[in-house]
Amino acid sequence: GESVGLHLPTLSVQEGDNSIINCAYSNSASDYFIWYKQESGKGPQFIIDIRSNMDKRQGQRVTVLLNKTVKHLSLQIAATQPGDSAVYFCAERDTFTSGTYKYIFGTGTRLKVLA
Amino acid sequence: GAVVSQHPSWVICKSGTSVKIECRSLDFQATTMFWYRQFPKQSLMLMATSNEGSKATYEQGVEKDKFLINHASLTLSTLTVTSAHPEDSSFYICSANSGTQYFGPGTRLLVL
């Protein structure tokens, strides 16, 4: 079936460096994508989203890039801080002809920020 | 962003008992809520879509008689794990849409 996967299960970066977390998705019809941050024992926290008619969107210290040609999504975190240590998930939204939708989550990448 | 709450945050119960988990949208109305479960070091797995005023839509492999969902109002959905067993121990998370998808803090269930 359709799936969203990540290339790297764990990413270690030095504090102050930039982080890039990648995600591959397989449903070319997905129209909306979200990046979430999940800290241990907590629910996922919304970071940034992007619609399929865009290829880049910037937030505070974060940028999401969407490459529909190769079905690839990435999250860039600038000047990574210790508080950024968490598991990051990408999610794609599948919308059905009925108008209903659901989200499919990737496997997750653990980001470790080294002091 | 929008706030979604869950209650309880954690629960321990004996095998065979039923456990009800509440999901509330605090500052918005949600005709649709989603229930996920998450095992340690794994991703979120969608269990079902909760629809206000109608039956929930369950994902393949999820027993609807085991995981009862009720979405009686625009701000509340409940998930009842019936006759819980140790293998039902997991982290249950709900979400609701308000422009985008917001998640609750999760409920950790431990079945002894």
PDB file of N, CA and C in Angstrom, chain B residues 35 83 100:
ATOM      1  N   TRP B  35      -8.164   8.693  15.776  1.00  0.00           N
ATOM      2  CA  TRP B  35      -7.524   7.976  16.873  1.00  0.00           C
ATOM      3  C   TRP B  35      -6.355   7.163  16.341  1.00  0.00           C
ATOM      4  N   SER B  83     -12.655  -5.015  27.207  1.00  0.00           N
ATOM      5  CA  SER B  83     -11.973  -6.247  27.622  1.00  0.00           C
ATOM      6  C   SER B  83     -10.485  -6.165  27.289  1.00  0.00           C
ATOM      7  N   THR B 100      -5.420  22.770  10.274  1.00  0.00           N
ATOM      8  CA  THR B 100      -4.495  21.647  10.095  1.00  0.00           C
ATOM      9  C   THR B 100      -4.774  20.650  11.205  1.00  0.00           C
TER      10      THR B 100
END
